[in-house]
Amino acid sequence: MNDMTITRAEREAKLEGMGCKRKRVEDIRFTQGKGNYVDDVKLPGMLHGDFVRSPHPHARIKSIDKEKALKVPGVLAVLTAEDLKGVNLAWMPTLAGDVQMVLADGKVLFQNQEVAFVVATDRYAADDGINAVEVEYEALPVLVDPFHAMDADAPVLREDLEGKTEGAHGPRKHHNHIFEWTVGDRDLTDAAFRKAEVTIKEMISYHRTHPSPLETCQCLCSFDKVKGELTIYGTFQAPHVIRTVVALIAKIPEHKIHVIAPDIGGGFGNKVGAYPGYICAAVASIVTGRPVKWVEDRIENLCATSFARDYHMTTEIAATKEGKVTGLRVHVLADHGAFDACADPSKWPAGFFNIVTGSYDFPTAHLAVDGVYTNKAPGGVAYRCSFRVTEAAYCIERAMDILAQKLGMDPAELRLKNFIRQEQFPYHSALGWEYDSGDYHTAMKKMMDTVDYAGLRREQAEKRAAFRRGETREIMGLGISFFTEIVGAGPSKNCDILGIAMFDSCEIRLHPTGAGIARMGTKSQGQGHETTWAQIIATEIGIPADDIMVEEGNTDTAPYGLGTYGSRSTPVAGAAIAMAARKVKAKAQMIAAYRLEVHEDDLEWDIDGFRVKGLPEKFLGMKDICWIAYNAPPPGMEPGLEAVSYYDPPNMTYPFGAYLCVMDIDVDTGVYKVRRFYALDDCGTRINPMIIEGQVHGGLTEAFAIAMGQEIRYDENGNVVTGSFMDFFLPTAVETPHWETDFTVTPSPHHPIGAKGVGESPNVGGVPAFSNAVNDAFSFLGSTHIQMPHDFWRNWQAAKALGAV
Amino acid sequence: MIPGPFQFHRPQSVADAVKLLSTLGDEARPLAGGHSLVPMMKLRLATPEHLIDLHGIGSLKGIRREGDTLVIGAMTTQHELVASPEIAALVPIVKETSLQIADPQVRYRGTLGGNVANGDPGNDMPGLMMALGARYRLEGPDGARDVDAVDFYQGAYFTALEPGELLTEIAIPVPPSGHGYAYEKLKRKIGDYATAAAAVVLTLSAGKVATCRIGLTNLSETPLLAEDAAACVIGTTLDEATLAKAADLARAVMQPAADGRGPAEYRTHVGGIMVMRALKRAAAKAV
């Protein structure tokens, strides 16, 4: 019996369940430097591998001479594509249905491509060995501009695909064409445009950038020849998928592959796919019989492992004179680089870009995406977003501002006029999604009231007048973004990776003394799962979060799951956790009923145990139930208290938010200042408000970086010119604006706890807010659209082009 | 990101360092704070066979006043410049500029001597030293000589340093009390080199500019002294027309490279803006 002197509020607080601003338990080790990352793992006899990389963006390899390298003290092996052919691993499948060279086979297709893998006793010797490998190249014409990829005379990049008119996603129109993906009703959309009173058309580019996690991609492979087992420690956002892929391509039985993702220092999509380093380290370990570690440096990370975005979106909206949208037409030219290594669910070559109708009630829409090859690094990962949702949100949010400008209407008013209304949910979009829930008008109005939107517009009008009078050189912009995300991949009916359905899982095992362990198929890279997962369990089964150990990342012990990316953890694994907890609770209820000598239906749940309805003194707490479950279960019942749940979600979840950015720009230098940034997020049920705020702060900071300068840029010869943090913009605390966060709560109707996922919303919604602010600032000078990124010199160029300088 | 093999030396005196440098020749490089050299070595863009670490030489540290001159040892760190009461009292622009170099971690290690001797046009101190009329003491196998900062820089990473020579001291003439000063630096973010920067040291007399020197950072292959721009403000009250003229005269000597900070046209334009802002702020501080 519990102590009745403890109040209900105290019992509730002790759980630190959902809604509690529980401090992150993992931070105890991270803030003391006691995390355990891949590079911290050291095995006896461990070797180090490193890559010879191509200085050329496109070249034929005439010869590779390893002799001098093999004479460097400490160098044990140099692998090339020829060596990998012996084990059929010179090429590997990508998640997007393409194939990718592991090591350059005959030619190189992008600068910094992996050409040879040097294995040595330490990193110094490996690097000395790299410098001693002699590669002779014959330069080939370089294709950098995706808009020229399908020119008749464009160089042939992928000779392996010569003559193949069918790709993984249908017909190929050109030797550099990967796929065309279309969604929506073309005829109906064309008709809407024919009838439209007002139309806009703009080519809106979302430049190439990179997730650049603090910890780069790395692995440590150890092959045990005696047991025939391969152990891989790696920076994997999806450890189980890696295990299955290795089993499929290396032909090692899956039970003899052990994949362990220890602590991960940020992923942001960069650590979803498989990279040549993983394959080479594994092969090198098999060849040498010793563990082989591969650790990418920063330049390699930025230049060779997966980039993000590079979408060029020609966007058209049809509308009435009053500003009611009647149609949307988008054509995307997608630059995928040398190989299509997008990390999307397999059937979705452009991810969920068909969320591009956004938060608006478009009666019809049509979308076509053309993917092309260029001499750039492969990738196309979801950098802190659900697959291509950031591109879609940027596209529609920018386009709505352009439409507002054409109509002479305030962009907030235009949005309010076209929002999907609360009573329309669940809402079926013109491009095929079923939005689960939303209350857009409430969120938008809360944002406008909080920031005094009307007052800001008045201030802007005054500043514009002062600028015209020559009294100030500063212009002011207001950037609105009202985004709808689609997260939680996903329902097996439409989501799989290489045929693996995108469910997720949880296993909960309670110990006799009322503590327990929970394992999931997800893998935190900084999201704080060890904290929040325990909070869900605490609320569901009344065991304090502190008494639940959360463990992820070891494929031998964790239940199979598809990992963490695309804000899928809470929508999918979060649901599995609740369902597993409910199975535990159901058994606990049977035990309580037996002990309290009543029927199960006569019990009611009360924070941390069961109480007999109408007899408040008859109570059995979960801690006691745990002991009974093991040591005195009811007759006929198996001992123990544990459960596993695999959750295949019925639908995605659709978080949304209303953001506003207030920016001032000095036209003489192009220097901007974010004066205010307000972010209202609705992610449904909030599990840990502090972690949500942290996620929003981090995502906004990345959005700020991307919109205002972060890019992977190539010169016209195909050289990467942003290959280090000197030129790749990663803001520090000094550059980062102050963030104001707010929320509304519209639970997901189909999720067991009503949660939707939030990690990526701020990146998805943030980028258009910043870009719209810049564009809004310049609009009164006559501009319609200025491409990102909006760094100082580009702002100055815009001002100059508009006659302001 | 792994350097090649090298021999490490830590001499205890300038004489020993000079001896090592002159006997080991081109394959030896002196190591001060290492913030330029070590990253180059990690990229194997620099592959010295010998590193002569100067941290063992006590005489290369410290700030002392000799009459109207402030003498600063080459191995004095930027943090020590920021913390020095003499610097703050006598040449506060050195403190102001030091605070714009990278971040505190870098400034604990980065030295004034390394910053001025490396010949990197992106470094902040060389342009400032030109504006202050500083002289560098170079010690070599044949003894010591002094070279004015304005004569020291010959091209990107090319300086008046002869083989075997070491820059040991920086001598700054103390500007008159009541002088005005400003270092205006436009950069993309903390830790970045200047997109454009201007150092101004001036004096006023009866509200008009009496003397003025303007140094420019990262706007050419070398730091620059904008002499015509400085001359045109003498005798003026720095009215808007004069400021604009000074900016244009300064722009005339700039030849920045196009890089991630922007095209040459932009960097030249903002270089002029930095000159105008530095002049205005310096004048406001002068008495």
PDB file of C-alpha atoms in Angstrom, chain A residues 123-124 127-128 131 297-299 666 668-671 713 725-727 729-732 734-735 791-793 796-797 800 805, chain B residues 1-5 42-44 186-193 195 259-263 265-267 269-270 273-274 277:
ATOM      1  CA  ARG A 123      46.876   7.154 -39.028  1.00  0.00           C
ATOM      2  CA  TYR A 124      50.205   8.788 -39.719  1.00  0.00           C
ATOM      3  CA  ASP A 127      48.469   9.256 -44.587  1.00  0.00           C
ATOM      4  CA  ASP A 128      52.099   8.765 -45.621  1.00  0.00           C
ATOM      5  CA  ASN A 131      50.801  10.365 -50.478  1.00  0.00           C
ATOM      6  CA  ASP A 297      38.144  14.119 -41.501  1.00  0.00           C
ATOM      7  CA  ARG A 298      36.160  17.329 -41.850  1.00  0.00           C
ATOM      8  CA  ILE A 299      37.126  18.010 -45.435  1.00  0.00           C
ATOM      9  CA  ASP A 666      22.510  47.347 -44.208  1.00  0.00           C
ATOM     10  CA  ASP A 668      26.014  49.281 -48.033  1.00  0.00           C
ATOM     11  CA  THR A 669      27.619  46.104 -46.742  1.00  0.00           C
ATOM     12  CA  GLY A 670      24.828  43.550 -47.087  1.00  0.00           C
ATOM     13  CA  VAL A 671      25.244  42.773 -43.390  1.00  0.00           C
ATOM     14  CA  ARG A 713      29.620  25.316 -53.796  1.00  0.00           C
ATOM     15  CA  PHE A 725      34.575  25.343 -41.827  1.00  0.00           C
ATOM     16  CA  MET A 726      36.472  28.431 -42.965  1.00  0.00           C
ATOM     17  CA  ASP A 727      34.124  28.744 -45.926  1.00  0.00           C
ATOM     18  CA  PHE A 729      29.154  28.590 -42.752  1.00  0.00           C
ATOM     19  CA  LEU A 730      28.632  27.040 -39.348  1.00  0.00           C
ATOM     20  CA  PRO A 731      27.406  29.787 -37.037  1.00  0.00           C
ATOM     21  CA  THR A 732      28.849  30.150 -33.561  1.00  0.00           C
ATOM     22  CA  VAL A 734      28.010  34.935 -31.600  1.00  0.00           C
ATOM     23  CA  GLU A 735      26.250  34.830 -34.979  1.00  0.00           C
ATOM     24  CA  ASP A 791      25.162  36.011 -47.274  1.00  0.00           C
ATOM     25  CA  PHE A 792      26.522  39.521 -46.993  1.00  0.00           C
ATOM     26  CA  TRP A 793      27.961  39.863 -50.465  1.00  0.00           C
ATOM     27  CA  TRP A 796      24.911  43.727 -51.394  1.00  0.00           C
ATOM     28  CA  GLN A 797      24.715  42.470 -54.961  1.00  0.00           C
ATOM     29  CA  LYS A 800      23.176  47.036 -56.133  1.00  0.00           C
ATOM     30  CA  VAL A 805      23.818  51.138 -53.712  1.00  0.00           C
TER      31      VAL A 805
ATOM     32  CA  MET B   1      44.582  15.992 -41.876  1.00  0.00           C
ATOM     33  CA  ILE B   2      47.729  14.275 -40.679  1.00  0.00           C
ATOM     34  CA  PRO B   3      51.072  16.075 -41.027  1.00  0.00           C
ATOM     35  CA  GLY B   4      54.092  14.450 -42.567  1.00  0.00           C
ATOM     36  CA  PRO B   5      57.156  13.550 -40.495  1.00  0.00           C
ATOM     37  CA  LYS B  42      47.973  18.923 -41.457  1.00  0.00           C
ATOM     38  CA  LEU B  43      46.851  19.488 -45.025  1.00  0.00           C
ATOM     39  CA  ARG B  44      50.434  18.705 -46.136  1.00  0.00           C
ATOM     40  CA  LEU B 186      33.898  43.181 -41.661  1.00  0.00           C
ATOM     41  CA  LYS B 187      33.932  39.418 -41.336  1.00  0.00           C
ATOM     42  CA  ARG B 188      31.515  36.616 -42.027  1.00  0.00           C
ATOM     43  CA  LYS B 189      31.709  35.165 -38.561  1.00  0.00           C
ATOM     44  CA  ILE B 190      33.821  34.936 -35.442  1.00  0.00           C
ATOM     45  CA  GLY B 191      37.141  33.374 -36.306  1.00  0.00           C
ATOM     46  CA  ASP B 192      37.100  34.460 -39.920  1.00  0.00           C
ATOM     47  CA  TYR B 193      39.660  36.605 -41.663  1.00  0.00           C
ATOM     48  CA  THR B 195      36.342  40.429 -45.781  1.00  0.00           C
ATOM     49  CA  ASP B 259      36.879  34.266 -52.551  1.00  0.00           C
ATOM     50  CA  GLY B 260      34.134  32.935 -50.314  1.00  0.00           C
ATOM     51  CA  ARG B 261      33.908  36.367 -48.720  1.00  0.00           C
ATOM     52  CA  GLY B 262      32.693  37.799 -51.978  1.00  0.00           C
ATOM     53  CA  PRO B 263      33.754  38.964 -55.413  1.00  0.00           C
ATOM     54  CA  GLU B 265      34.045  44.259 -56.501  1.00  0.00           C
ATOM     55  CA  TYR B 266      32.207  43.680 -53.238  1.00  0.00           C
ATOM     56  CA  ARG B 267      35.333  43.472 -51.136  1.00  0.00           C
ATOM     57  CA  HIS B 269      33.320  48.394 -52.028  1.00  0.00           C
ATOM     58  CA  VAL B 270      33.103  47.381 -48.385  1.00  0.00           C
ATOM     59  CA  ILE B 273      32.992  51.552 -46.217  1.00  0.00           C
ATOM     60  CA  MET B 274      35.363  50.253 -43.528  1.00  0.00           C
ATOM     61  CA  ARG B 277      33.546  54.058 -40.624  1.00  0.00           C
TER      62      ARG B 277
END
